[in-house]
PDB file of C-alpha atoms in Angstrom:
ATOM      1  CA  UNK D 454      18.550  20.774   1.695  1.00 39.00           C
ATOM      2  CA  UNK D 455      18.242  19.123   4.923  1.00 41.00           C
ATOM      3  CA  UNK D 456      17.850  15.290   3.856  1.00 42.00           C
ATOM      4  CA  UNK D 457      14.604  14.660   4.888  1.00 44.00           C
ATOM      5  CA  UNK D 458      13.111  16.519   2.924  1.00 42.00           C
ATOM      6  CA  UNK D 459      15.261  15.010  -0.254  1.00 45.00           C
ATOM      7  CA  UNK D 460      12.659  12.535  -1.696  1.00 45.00           C
ATOM      8  CA  UNK D 461      11.052  15.821  -3.027  1.00 44.00           C
ATOM      9  CA  UNK D 462      13.167  17.382  -3.966  1.00 45.00           C
ATOM     10  CA  UNK D 463      13.172  18.405  -8.101  1.00 49.00           C
ATOM     11  CA  UNK D 464      16.390  16.674  -9.460  1.00 54.00           C
ATOM     12  CA  UNK D 465      14.950  14.378 -12.500  1.00 54.00           C
ATOM     13  CA  UNK D 466      11.353  13.618 -14.183  1.00 54.00           C
ATOM     14  CA  UNK D 467      10.838  11.265 -10.967  1.00 59.00           C
ATOM     15  CA  UNK D 468      11.475  14.592  -8.993  1.00 66.00           C
ATOM     16  CA  UNK D 469       8.627  16.330 -10.050  1.00 65.00           C
ATOM     17  CA  UNK D 470       6.034  13.092 -10.271  1.00 68.00           C
ATOM     18  CA  UNK D 471       6.636  12.862  -6.773  1.00 73.00           C
ATOM     19  CA  UNK D 472       6.154  16.219  -5.963  1.00 77.00           C
ATOM     20  CA  UNK D 473       2.982  16.530  -8.533  1.00 78.00           C
ATOM     21  CA  UNK D 474       1.096  13.703  -6.585  1.00 82.00           C
ATOM     22  CA  UNK D 475       1.801  16.155  -2.993  1.00 85.00           C
ATOM     23  CA  UNK D 476       0.222  18.764  -4.439  1.00 87.00           C
ATOM     24  CA  UNK D 477      -2.639  17.128  -6.351  1.00 85.00           C
ATOM     25  CA  UNK D 478      -3.094  15.560  -3.068  1.00 88.00           C
ATOM     26  CA  UNK D 479      -3.227  19.776  -1.064  1.00 91.00           C
ATOM     27  CA  UNK D 480      -5.332  20.414  -4.267  1.00 90.00           C
ATOM     28  CA  UNK D 481      -7.749  18.141  -3.472  1.00 90.00           C
ATOM     29  CA  UNK D 482      -7.571  18.555   0.082  1.00 93.00           C
ATOM     30  CA  UNK D 483      -8.250  22.455  -0.666  1.00 94.00           C
ATOM     31  CA  UNK D 484     -10.960  21.156  -3.319  1.00 92.00           C
ATOM     32  CA  UNK D 485     -13.112  19.277  -1.054  1.00 91.00           C
ATOM     33  CA  UNK D 486     -12.962  21.648   2.503  1.00 92.00           C
ATOM     34  CA  UNK D 487     -14.283  24.536  -0.430  1.00 91.00           C
ATOM     35  CA  UNK D 488     -17.187  21.847  -1.382  1.00 89.00           C
ATOM     36  CA  UNK D 489     -18.744  20.132   1.358  1.00 88.00           C
ATOM     37  CA  UNK D 490     -19.919  21.453   4.735  1.00 87.00           C
ATOM     38  CA  UNK D 491     -18.120  18.717   6.448  1.00 88.00           C
ATOM     39  CA  UNK D 492     -15.183  16.894   5.024  1.00 90.00           C
ATOM     40  CA  UNK D 493     -12.298  18.978   7.226  1.00 91.00           C
ATOM     41  CA  UNK D 494     -15.183  17.010  10.020  1.00 92.00           C
ATOM     42  CA  UNK D 495     -13.266  15.334  13.006  1.00 93.00           C
ATOM     43  CA  UNK D 496     -15.523  11.678  12.304  1.00 93.00           C
ATOM     44  CA  UNK D 497     -14.683  12.345   8.480  1.00 93.00           C
ATOM     45  CA  UNK D 498     -10.587  12.574   8.263  1.00 94.00           C
ATOM     46  CA  UNK D 499     -10.622   9.989  11.305  1.00 95.00           C
ATOM     47  CA  UNK D 500     -12.651   6.914   9.653  1.00 94.00           C
ATOM     48  CA  UNK D 501     -10.787   8.252   6.008  1.00 95.00           C
ATOM     49  CA  UNK D 502      -7.427   7.511   7.921  1.00 95.00           C
ATOM     50  CA  UNK D 503      -8.762   4.591   9.882  1.00 95.00           C
ATOM     51  CA  UNK D 504     -10.247   2.661   6.676  1.00 94.00           C
ATOM     52  CA  UNK D 505      -7.013   3.666   4.619  1.00 95.00           C
ATOM     53  CA  UNK D 506      -4.525   3.058   6.871  1.00 96.00           C
ATOM     54  CA  UNK D 507      -4.907  -0.837   5.278  1.00 96.00           C
ATOM     55  CA  UNK D 508      -3.742   0.302   1.217  1.00 96.00           C
ATOM     56  CA  UNK D 509      -1.079   2.930   2.997  1.00 96.00           C
ATOM     57  CA  UNK D 510      -0.234  -0.638   4.566  1.00 97.00           C
ATOM     58  CA  UNK D 511       0.073  -3.169   1.186  1.00 97.00           C
ATOM     59  CA  UNK D 512       1.644  -0.179  -0.547  1.00 96.00           C
ATOM     60  CA  UNK D 513       4.262   0.546   1.091  1.00 97.00           C
ATOM     61  CA  UNK D 514       5.554  -2.810   0.438  1.00 96.00           C
ATOM     62  CA  UNK D 515       4.456  -2.372  -3.091  1.00 97.00           C
ATOM     63  CA  UNK D 516       7.328   0.485  -3.251  1.00 96.00           C
ATOM     64  CA  UNK D 517      10.376  -1.726  -1.506  1.00 96.00           C
ATOM     65  CA  UNK D 518       9.249  -4.998  -4.939  1.00 97.00           C
ATOM     66  CA  UNK D 519       8.419  -2.223  -7.221  1.00 96.00           C
ATOM     67  CA  UNK D 520      11.623  -0.486  -6.347  1.00 95.00           C
ATOM     68  CA  UNK D 521      13.675  -3.417  -6.881  1.00 95.00           C
ATOM     69  CA  UNK D 522      12.086  -4.350 -10.551  1.00 93.00           C
ATOM     70  CA  UNK D 523       9.036  -7.529  -9.469  1.00 95.00           C
ATOM     71  CA  UNK D 524       6.007  -7.004  -8.606  1.00 96.00           C
ATOM     72  CA  UNK D 525       3.367  -8.560  -6.032  1.00 96.00           C
ATOM     73  CA  UNK D 526       0.198  -9.721  -7.315  1.00 96.00           C
ATOM     74  CA  UNK D 527       0.234 -11.269  -4.149  1.00 96.00           C
ATOM     75  CA  UNK D 528      -0.541  -8.538  -1.258  1.00 97.00           C
ATOM     76  CA  UNK D 529      -4.325  -9.289  -2.401  1.00 96.00           C
ATOM     77  CA  UNK D 530      -4.734 -12.708  -1.293  1.00 96.00           C
ATOM     78  CA  UNK D 531      -2.595 -12.673   1.472  1.00 97.00           C
ATOM     79  CA  UNK D 532      -4.066  -9.443   3.009  1.00 97.00           C
ATOM     80  CA  UNK D 533      -7.600 -11.996   2.878  1.00 97.00           C
ATOM     81  CA  UNK D 534      -6.047 -14.665   4.589  1.00 97.00           C
ATOM     82  CA  UNK D 535      -4.308 -13.215   6.925  1.00 97.00           C
ATOM     83  CA  UNK D 536      -7.862 -11.391   7.934  1.00 97.00           C
ATOM     84  CA  UNK D 537      -9.382 -15.306   8.343  1.00 97.00           C
ATOM     85  CA  UNK D 538      -6.150 -16.551  10.190  1.00 97.00           C
ATOM     86  CA  UNK D 539      -5.750 -13.997  12.966  1.00 97.00           C
ATOM     87  CA  UNK D 540      -9.737 -14.024  13.522  1.00 96.00           C
ATOM     88  CA  UNK D 541      -8.792 -18.314  14.179  1.00 96.00           C
ATOM     89  CA  UNK D 542      -6.255 -17.125  16.420  1.00 96.00           C
ATOM     90  CA  UNK D 543      -8.440 -14.091  17.851  1.00 96.00           C
ATOM     91  CA  UNK D 544      -9.803 -15.525  21.347  1.00 96.00           C
ATOM     92  CA  UNK D 545      -6.358 -16.527  22.068  1.00 95.00           C
ATOM     93  CA  UNK D 546      -5.023 -13.373  22.347  1.00 95.00           C
ATOM     94  CA  UNK D 547      -5.391 -10.452  21.148  1.00 95.00           C
ATOM     95  CA  UNK D 548      -1.408 -10.889  20.006  1.00 96.00           C
ATOM     96  CA  UNK D 549      -1.848 -14.118  18.959  1.00 96.00           C
ATOM     97  CA  UNK D 550      -3.791 -13.205  16.556  1.00 96.00           C
ATOM     98  CA  UNK D 551      -2.051  -9.908  15.695  1.00 97.00           C
ATOM     99  CA  UNK D 552       1.058 -12.605  15.441  1.00 97.00           C
ATOM    100  CA  UNK D 553      -0.832 -15.095  13.580  1.00 97.00           C
ATOM    101  CA  UNK D 554      -2.620 -12.643  10.768  1.00 97.00           C
ATOM    102  CA  UNK D 555       1.503 -11.549  10.240  1.00 97.00           C
ATOM    103  CA  UNK D 556       2.749 -14.725  10.388  1.00 97.00           C
ATOM    104  CA  UNK D 557       0.137 -15.160   7.240  1.00 97.00           C
ATOM    105  CA  UNK D 558       2.098 -12.825   5.780  1.00 97.00           C
ATOM    106  CA  UNK D 559       5.532 -13.402   5.970  1.00 98.00           C
ATOM    107  CA  UNK D 560       4.833 -17.301   5.180  1.00 97.00           C
ATOM    108  CA  UNK D 561       2.909 -15.784   1.723  1.00 97.00           C
ATOM    109  CA  UNK D 562       6.505 -13.040   0.946  1.00 97.00           C
ATOM    110  CA  UNK D 563       8.918 -16.449   2.239  1.00 97.00           C
ATOM    111  CA  UNK D 564       7.358 -18.297  -0.484  1.00 97.00           C
ATOM    112  CA  UNK D 565       7.282 -15.945  -3.135  1.00 97.00           C
ATOM    113  CA  UNK D 566      11.137 -15.166  -2.972  1.00 97.00           C
ATOM    114  CA  UNK D 567      11.587 -18.766  -2.985  1.00 97.00           C
ATOM    115  CA  UNK D 568      10.595 -19.227  -6.417  1.00 97.00           C
ATOM    116  CA  UNK D 569      11.418 -16.127  -7.237  1.00 96.00           C
ATOM    117  CA  UNK D 570      15.262 -16.138  -6.296  1.00 94.00           C
ATOM    118  CA  UNK D 571      15.645 -19.699  -5.647  1.00 94.00           C
ATOM    119  CA  UNK D 572      13.390 -21.493  -8.395  1.00 95.00           C
ATOM    120  CA  UNK D 573      14.179 -17.790 -11.331  1.00 93.00           C
ATOM    121  CA  UNK D 574      10.246 -17.898 -11.822  1.00 95.00           C
ATOM    122  CA  UNK D 575       9.133 -13.703 -12.834  1.00 95.00           C
ATOM    123  CA  UNK D 576       7.338 -12.724 -10.364  1.00 95.00           C
ATOM    124  CA  UNK D 577       4.403 -11.569 -11.862  1.00 95.00           C
ATOM    125  CA  UNK D 578       3.966 -15.573 -12.376  1.00 96.00           C
ATOM    126  CA  UNK D 579       5.050 -16.549  -9.193  1.00 96.00           C
ATOM    127  CA  UNK D 580       3.490 -14.276  -7.565  1.00 97.00           C
ATOM    128  CA  UNK D 581      -0.227 -14.601  -9.477  1.00 97.00           C
ATOM    129  CA  UNK D 582       0.431 -18.023  -8.488  1.00 97.00           C
ATOM    130  CA  UNK D 583       0.545 -17.090  -4.533  1.00 97.00           C
ATOM    131  CA  UNK D 584      -1.970 -15.197  -4.987  1.00 97.00           C
ATOM    132  CA  UNK D 585      -4.422 -17.442  -6.524  1.00 96.00           C
ATOM    133  CA  UNK D 586      -3.167 -20.437  -3.922  1.00 97.00           C
ATOM    134  CA  UNK D 587      -4.202 -17.397  -0.682  1.00 96.00           C
ATOM    135  CA  UNK D 588      -7.417 -16.815  -1.879  1.00 96.00           C
ATOM    136  CA  UNK D 589      -8.004 -19.782  -1.195  1.00 96.00           C
ATOM    137  CA  UNK D 590      -5.858 -21.342   1.053  1.00 96.00           C
ATOM    138  CA  UNK D 591      -8.772 -18.229   2.536  1.00 96.00           C
ATOM    139  CA  UNK D 592     -11.132 -19.693   1.542  1.00 96.00           C
ATOM    140  CA  UNK D 593     -10.783 -22.875   3.169  1.00 96.00           C
ATOM    141  CA  UNK D 594     -10.231 -22.110   5.867  1.00 95.00           C
ATOM    142  CA  UNK D 595     -12.974 -20.090   6.506  1.00 94.00           C
ATOM    143  CA  UNK D 596     -15.101 -22.344   4.429  1.00 90.00           C
ATOM    144  CA  UNK D 597     -15.860 -20.096   2.529  1.00 88.00           C
ATOM    145  CA  UNK D 598     -17.854 -18.162   4.567  1.00 92.00           C
ATOM    146  CA  UNK D 599     -16.300 -14.845   6.965  1.00 93.00           C
ATOM    147  CA  UNK D 600     -15.367 -14.969  10.447  1.00 93.00           C
ATOM    148  CA  UNK D 601     -16.023 -13.285  13.177  1.00 95.00           C
ATOM    149  CA  UNK D 602     -13.305 -12.365  15.867  1.00 95.00           C
ATOM    150  CA  UNK D 603     -13.469 -12.657  19.075  1.00 92.00           C
ATOM    151  CA  UNK D 604     -14.010  -9.224  20.832  1.00 93.00           C
ATOM    152  CA  UNK D 605     -13.628 -10.114  24.639  1.00 92.00           C
ATOM    153  CA  UNK D 606      -9.407 -10.952  23.884  1.00 92.00           C
ATOM    154  CA  UNK D 607      -9.412  -7.180  22.586  1.00 93.00           C
ATOM    155  CA  UNK D 608      -8.724  -7.764  19.355  1.00 95.00           C
ATOM    156  CA  UNK D 609     -10.748  -5.899  17.655  1.00 95.00           C
ATOM    157  CA  UNK D 610      -9.055  -2.551  19.511  1.00 95.00           C
ATOM    158  CA  UNK D 611      -6.626  -2.587  17.058  1.00 96.00           C
ATOM    159  CA  UNK D 612      -8.763  -1.524  14.086  1.00 94.00           C
ATOM    160  CA  UNK D 613     -11.032  -0.330  15.543  1.00 94.00           C
ATOM    161  CA  UNK D 614      -9.873   2.170  18.013  1.00 94.00           C
ATOM    162  CA  UNK D 615      -8.431   5.690  19.100  1.00 94.00           C
ATOM    163  CA  UNK D 616      -5.067   6.497  20.891  1.00 93.00           C
ATOM    164  CA  UNK D 617      -4.193  10.224  21.714  1.00 92.00           C
ATOM    165  CA  UNK D 618      -7.292  10.734  19.215  1.00 90.00           C
ATOM    166  CA  UNK D 619      -6.069   8.865  16.108  1.00 93.00           C
ATOM    167  CA  UNK D 620      -6.686   6.282  14.963  1.00 96.00           C
ATOM    168  CA  UNK D 621      -5.339   3.329  16.148  1.00 96.00           C
ATOM    169  CA  UNK D 622      -4.577   2.219  12.450  1.00 97.00           C
ATOM    170  CA  UNK D 623      -3.277   5.199  11.192  1.00 96.00           C
ATOM    171  CA  UNK D 624      -0.243   4.758  13.513  1.00 97.00           C
ATOM    172  CA  UNK D 625       0.959   1.737  12.719  1.00 97.00           C
ATOM    173  CA  UNK D 626       0.891   2.928   9.070  1.00 97.00           C
ATOM    174  CA  UNK D 627       2.527   5.558  10.272  1.00 97.00           C
ATOM    175  CA  UNK D 628       4.741   3.840  11.561  1.00 97.00           C
ATOM    176  CA  UNK D 629       5.747   1.659   9.330  1.00 97.00           C
ATOM    177  CA  UNK D 630       6.462   4.871   6.900  1.00 97.00           C
ATOM    178  CA  UNK D 631       9.627   6.514   9.137  1.00 97.00           C
ATOM    179  CA  UNK D 632      10.653   2.292   9.334  1.00 97.00           C
ATOM    180  CA  UNK D 633      10.421   2.367   5.837  1.00 96.00           C
ATOM    181  CA  UNK D 634      11.606   6.110   5.541  1.00 96.00           C
ATOM    182  CA  UNK D 635      14.675   5.155   7.437  1.00 96.00           C
ATOM    183  CA  UNK D 636      15.494   2.390   5.528  1.00 95.00           C
ATOM    184  CA  UNK D 637      16.085   2.913   2.174  1.00 94.00           C
ATOM    185  CA  UNK D 638      17.388   6.823   3.103  1.00 92.00           C
ATOM    186  CA  UNK D 639      19.239   6.011   6.194  1.00 92.00           C
ATOM    187  CA  UNK D 640      20.214   2.433   5.102  1.00 93.00           C
ATOM    188  CA  UNK D 641      23.156   0.857   3.457  1.00 93.00           C
ATOM    189  CA  UNK D 642      19.597  -1.917   2.695  1.00 92.00           C
ATOM    190  CA  UNK D 643      18.102   0.921   0.326  1.00 91.00           C
ATOM    191  CA  UNK D 644      21.221   1.366  -1.412  1.00 92.00           C
ATOM    192  CA  UNK D 645      21.054  -1.880  -2.269  1.00 94.00           C
ATOM    193  CA  UNK D 646      17.383  -1.761  -3.503  1.00 94.00           C
ATOM    194  CA  UNK D 647      17.288   0.852  -5.334  1.00 92.00           C
ATOM    195  CA  UNK D 648      21.223  -0.707  -7.244  1.00 93.00           C
ATOM    196  CA  UNK D 649      19.234  -3.942  -7.294  1.00 93.00           C
ATOM    197  CA  UNK D 650      16.239  -2.338  -9.370  1.00 89.00           C
ATOM    198  CA  UNK D 651      19.167  -0.633 -11.478  1.00 87.00           C
ATOM    199  CA  UNK D 652      19.917  -3.559 -12.600  1.00 87.00           C
ATOM    200  CA  UNK D 653      21.098  -7.024 -11.037  1.00 86.00           C
ATOM    201  CA  UNK D 654      23.044  -8.071 -12.994  1.00 83.00           C
ATOM    202  CA  UNK D 655      25.739  -4.933 -11.505  1.00 85.00           C
ATOM    203  CA  UNK D 656      24.211  -5.001  -8.865  1.00 85.00           C
ATOM    204  CA  UNK D 657      25.880  -8.637  -8.272  1.00 84.00           C
ATOM    205  CA  UNK D 658      28.884  -7.774 -10.101  1.00 83.00           C
ATOM    206  CA  UNK D 659      29.106  -5.516  -6.995  1.00 86.00           C
ATOM    207  CA  UNK D 660      29.590  -7.192  -4.913  1.00 84.00           C
ATOM    208  CA  UNK D 661      25.567  -6.911  -2.895  1.00 87.00           C
ATOM    209  CA  UNK D 662      23.700  -9.332  -1.861  1.00 90.00           C
ATOM    210  CA  UNK D 663      21.855  -9.355  -4.476  1.00 90.00           C
ATOM    211  CA  UNK D 664      18.766 -13.042  -3.342  1.00 93.00           C
ATOM    212  CA  UNK D 665      18.801 -11.623   0.246  1.00 95.00           C
ATOM    213  CA  UNK D 666      17.651  -8.205  -0.351  1.00 95.00           C
ATOM    214  CA  UNK D 667      15.237  -9.470  -3.138  1.00 96.00           C
ATOM    215  CA  UNK D 668      13.989 -12.094  -0.883  1.00 96.00           C
ATOM    216  CA  UNK D 669      14.425  -9.783   2.699  1.00 96.00           C
ATOM    217  CA  UNK D 670      11.329  -6.942  -0.045  1.00 97.00           C
ATOM    218  CA  UNK D 671       9.075  -9.701  -0.363  1.00 97.00           C
ATOM    219  CA  UNK D 672       9.229 -10.718   2.797  1.00 98.00           C
ATOM    220  CA  UNK D 673       8.360  -7.655   4.019  1.00 97.00           C
ATOM    221  CA  UNK D 674       5.720  -6.557   1.694  1.00 97.00           C
ATOM    222  CA  UNK D 675       4.339 -10.768   2.451  1.00 97.00           C
ATOM    223  CA  UNK D 676       4.439  -9.402   6.172  1.00 97.00           C
ATOM    224  CA  UNK D 677       2.915  -6.487   5.343  1.00 98.00           C
ATOM    225  CA  UNK D 678       0.264  -7.525   3.543  1.00 97.00           C
ATOM    226  CA  UNK D 679      -0.268  -9.724   6.700  1.00 97.00           C
ATOM    227  CA  UNK D 680      -1.049  -6.794   9.092  1.00 98.00           C
ATOM    228  CA  UNK D 681      -3.127  -5.099   6.039  1.00 97.00           C
ATOM    229  CA  UNK D 682      -5.719  -7.434   7.073  1.00 97.00           C
ATOM    230  CA  UNK D 683      -5.173  -7.804  10.811  1.00 97.00           C
ATOM    231  CA  UNK D 684      -6.380  -4.244  10.269  1.00 97.00           C
ATOM    232  CA  UNK D 685      -9.029  -5.367   8.109  1.00 97.00           C
ATOM    233  CA  UNK D 686     -10.129  -8.545  10.697  1.00 97.00           C
ATOM    234  CA  UNK D 687     -10.092  -5.996  13.524  1.00 96.00           C
ATOM    235  CA  UNK D 688     -11.839  -2.847  12.721  1.00 96.00           C
ATOM    236  CA  UNK D 689     -14.426  -5.369  10.928  1.00 95.00           C
ATOM    237  CA  UNK D 690     -15.930  -7.737  13.320  1.00 94.00           C
ATOM    238  CA  UNK D 691     -14.558 -10.535  11.066  1.00 95.00           C
ATOM    239  CA  UNK D 692     -12.360 -12.600   9.044  1.00 95.00           C
ATOM    240  CA  UNK D 693     -13.183 -11.778   5.366  1.00 93.00           C
ATOM    241  CA  UNK D 694     -12.013 -14.048   3.146  1.00 94.00           C
ATOM    242  CA  UNK D 695     -13.228 -12.606  -0.946  1.00 91.00           C
ATOM    243  CA  UNK D 696     -12.118  -9.654   0.503  1.00 91.00           C
ATOM    244  CA  UNK D 697      -8.298  -7.817  -0.911  1.00 88.00           C
ATOM    245  CA  UNK D 698      -9.548  -8.464  -3.979  1.00 87.00           C
ATOM    246  CA  UNK D 699      -8.400  -5.811  -6.828  1.00 86.00           C
ATOM    247  CA  UNK D 700      -5.477  -4.209  -3.558  1.00 92.00           C
ATOM    248  CA  UNK D 701      -2.644  -5.477  -5.572  1.00 93.00           C
ATOM    249  CA  UNK D 702      -3.758  -3.120  -7.986  1.00 90.00           C
ATOM    250  CA  UNK D 703      -4.919  -0.332  -5.699  1.00 90.00           C
ATOM    251  CA  UNK D 704      -1.091  -0.959  -4.416  1.00 93.00           C
ATOM    252  CA  UNK D 705       0.872  -0.587  -7.257  1.00 92.00           C
ATOM    253  CA  UNK D 706      -1.288   2.693  -8.813  1.00 89.00           C
ATOM    254  CA  UNK D 707       0.032   4.077  -5.793  1.00 90.00           C
ATOM    255  CA  UNK D 708       3.096   3.433  -6.165  1.00 92.00           C
ATOM    256  CA  UNK D 709       3.392   4.677 -10.040  1.00 88.00           C
ATOM    257  CA  UNK D 710       1.515   7.792  -9.192  1.00 86.00           C
ATOM    258  CA  UNK D 711       3.821   8.500  -6.813  1.00 86.00           C
ATOM    259  CA  UNK D 712       6.235   8.875  -9.046  1.00 82.00           C
ATOM    260  CA  UNK D 713       8.357   5.010  -9.062  1.00 86.00           C
ATOM    261  CA  UNK D 714       9.013   4.233 -12.299  1.00 83.00           C
ATOM    262  CA  UNK D 715       7.651   0.591 -12.671  1.00 84.00           C
ATOM    263  CA  UNK D 716      11.615  -0.374 -14.183  1.00 83.00           C
ATOM    264  CA  UNK D 717      12.651  -0.504 -10.489  1.00 85.00           C
ATOM    265  CA  UNK D 718      15.480   1.863  -9.598  1.00 84.00           C
ATOM    266  CA  UNK D 719      14.789   5.230  -7.936  1.00 83.00           C
ATOM    267  CA  UNK D 720      11.602   5.172  -5.853  1.00 86.00           C
ATOM    268  CA  UNK D 721      10.151   7.599  -2.692  1.00 89.00           C
ATOM    269  CA  UNK D 722       8.228   6.552   0.721  1.00 93.00           C
ATOM    270  CA  UNK D 723       6.955   9.499   1.043  1.00 92.00           C
ATOM    271  CA  UNK D 724       5.582   9.869  -2.780  1.00 91.00           C
ATOM    272  CA  UNK D 725       3.991   6.560  -2.112  1.00 93.00           C
ATOM    273  CA  UNK D 726       1.972   7.469   0.691  1.00 94.00           C
ATOM    274  CA  UNK D 727       1.237  10.904  -0.912  1.00 92.00           C
ATOM    275  CA  UNK D 728      -0.456   8.168  -4.137  1.00 90.00           C
ATOM    276  CA  UNK D 729      -2.233   5.631  -1.284  1.00 93.00           C
ATOM    277  CA  UNK D 730      -3.498   9.236  -0.353  1.00 94.00           C
ATOM    278  CA  UNK D 731      -4.385  10.530  -3.231  1.00 90.00           C
ATOM    279  CA  UNK D 732      -6.414   7.507  -4.774  1.00 89.00           C
ATOM    280  CA  UNK D 733      -8.378   7.073  -1.571  1.00 91.00           C
ATOM    281  CA  UNK D 734      -8.783  10.396  -1.401  1.00 90.00           C
ATOM    282  CA  UNK D 735     -10.927  10.495  -4.705  1.00 85.00           C
ATOM    283  CA  UNK D 736     -13.562   7.921  -3.446  1.00 84.00           C
ATOM    284  CA  UNK D 737     -13.520  10.042  -0.324  1.00 87.00           C
ATOM    285  CA  UNK D 738     -15.212  13.054  -2.276  1.00 87.00           C
ATOM    286  CA  UNK D 739     -16.784  10.761  -4.433  1.00 81.00           C
ATOM    287  CA  UNK D 740     -19.384   9.730  -1.826  1.00 81.00           C
ATOM    288  CA  UNK D 741     -19.375  14.214  -0.642  1.00 83.00           C
ATOM    289  CA  UNK D 742     -20.192  14.729  -4.686  1.00 79.00           C
ATOM    290  CA  UNK D 743     -23.398  11.766  -4.305  1.00 75.00           C
ATOM    291  CA  UNK D 744     -24.235  13.269  -1.279  1.00 71.00           C
ATOM    292  CA  UNK D 745     -25.523  16.391  -2.428  1.00 70.00           C
ATOM    293  CA  UNK D 746     -27.269  14.980  -5.071  1.00 60.00           C
ATOM    294  CA  UNK D 747     -26.349  16.877  -7.730  1.00 65.00           C
ATOM    295  CA  UNK D 748     -24.814  12.813  -9.189  1.00 63.00           C
ATOM    296  CA  UNK D 749     -25.219   9.484  -8.790  1.00 66.00           C
ATOM    297  CA  UNK D 750     -21.702   7.998  -8.856  1.00 66.00           C
ATOM    298  CA  UNK D 751     -21.527   4.131  -8.240  1.00 67.00           C
ATOM    299  CA  UNK D 752     -18.553   3.107  -6.456  1.00 65.00           C
ATOM    300  CA  UNK D 753     -17.713   1.553  -9.205  1.00 71.00           C
ATOM    301  CA  UNK D 754     -16.368   4.824 -10.644  1.00 72.00           C
ATOM    302  CA  UNK D 755     -12.980   4.800  -8.152  1.00 68.00           C
ATOM    303  CA  UNK D 756     -11.593   1.566  -9.852  1.00 72.00           C
ATOM    304  CA  UNK D 757     -12.567   4.024 -13.598  1.00 79.00           C
ATOM    305  CA  UNK D 758     -10.787   6.230 -11.774  1.00 73.00           C
ATOM    306  CA  UNK D 759      -7.533   4.584 -10.559  1.00 70.00           C
ATOM    307  CA  UNK D 760      -7.264   3.186 -13.884  1.00 77.00           C
ATOM    308  CA  UNK D 761      -7.403   6.204 -15.327  1.00 79.00           C
ATOM    309  CA  UNK D 762      -4.677   7.984 -12.898  1.00 71.00           C
ATOM    310  CA  UNK D 763      -2.381   4.886 -14.071  1.00 72.00           C
ATOM    311  CA  UNK D 764      -2.006   4.867 -17.483  1.00 80.00           C
ATOM    312  CA  UNK D 765      -1.895   8.450 -17.221  1.00 77.00           C
ATOM    313  CA  UNK D 766       0.545   8.389 -15.493  1.00 71.00           C
ATOM    314  CA  UNK D 767       2.857   5.496 -16.671  1.00 72.00           C
ATOM    315  CA  UNK D 768       1.994   6.931 -20.422  1.00 79.00           C
ATOM    316  CA  UNK D 769       4.187  10.224 -19.396  1.00 72.00           C
ATOM    317  CA  UNK D 770       6.634   8.154 -17.952  1.00 66.00           C
ATOM    318  CA  UNK D 771       7.014   5.922 -20.489  1.00 71.00           C
ATOM    319  CA  UNK D 772       7.436   8.946 -22.561  1.00 72.00           C
ATOM    320  CA  UNK D 773       9.786  10.160 -19.865  1.00 67.00           C
ATOM    321  CA  UNK D 774      12.051   6.696 -20.609  1.00 64.00           C
ATOM    322  CA  UNK D 775      11.763   7.728 -24.365  1.00 69.00           C
ATOM    323  CA  UNK D 776      13.744  11.238 -23.848  1.00 66.00           C
ATOM    324  CA  UNK D 777      16.109  10.264 -21.850  1.00 59.00           C
ATOM    325  CA  UNK D 778      17.099   7.335 -23.587  1.00 60.00           C
ATOM    326  CA  UNK D 779      17.635   9.761 -26.965  1.00 65.00           C
ATOM    327  CA  UNK D 780      18.483  12.694 -25.219  1.00 58.00           C
TER     328      UNK D 780
END
């Protein structure tokens, strides 16, 4: 089979889970198309892609982190802080806002990398601490309020305009996923990430640069979260220091629903994207269902359903791992 489709080739239980999330995504799309009149309208499709590009970006960074056996709880706080930083720099130039927001994310990623690789603190604790620090920094910079962006510099084009009939945020996310797929599937760095997930000690004995690879993964996660924050500010016209709550859970759920084991060692960029789109599609369908008037479900059901998805997948993963060990 051609290597482009290798992440979805059924060779293991993980591959079966990845195929399952893709089939589930197409099943939801088919359900929506048959049930709702305007589900496949250009407006709904473009709005869906524009908004959910932010979540796709943080899910991509989280995928690489989880594949190494780690976790990054700071992505939500990082995105919120980056949105404020981007808004503050947006009057200078649109590029200044973009680079400043990404630099803020890079800084949080660098701090995570230092704490985890040099201070030997567990990723859960390290990124929990930096999550709180990022939220606090964002609130301090914003003086506990939204920060308006500059409309004169063209900064809002990043989040609100289209290119070739496709939302610019979606183009950005697509480019990031293509790059992520190339790294994981085609470059030695991707094999190093997978090897570390199978076991850091073993990877070290193989001569791999474990600390350098882990640092790169957390830097990438932070930078992608910063980019998501830039899109957040550009799309809604303001830096949002209180946004990002629960984004880390969405990212984790997207990765795990996509078939990546929380224990690390395997994963797929394409299936992670499918997982992110699947969870976002559930919320989109809830909006349409409310519009029909048959039922009235609040937006909070989104969290309930995401939690249920995550719980079911983790339970299935645990059973599959137990069978693998006893086989």
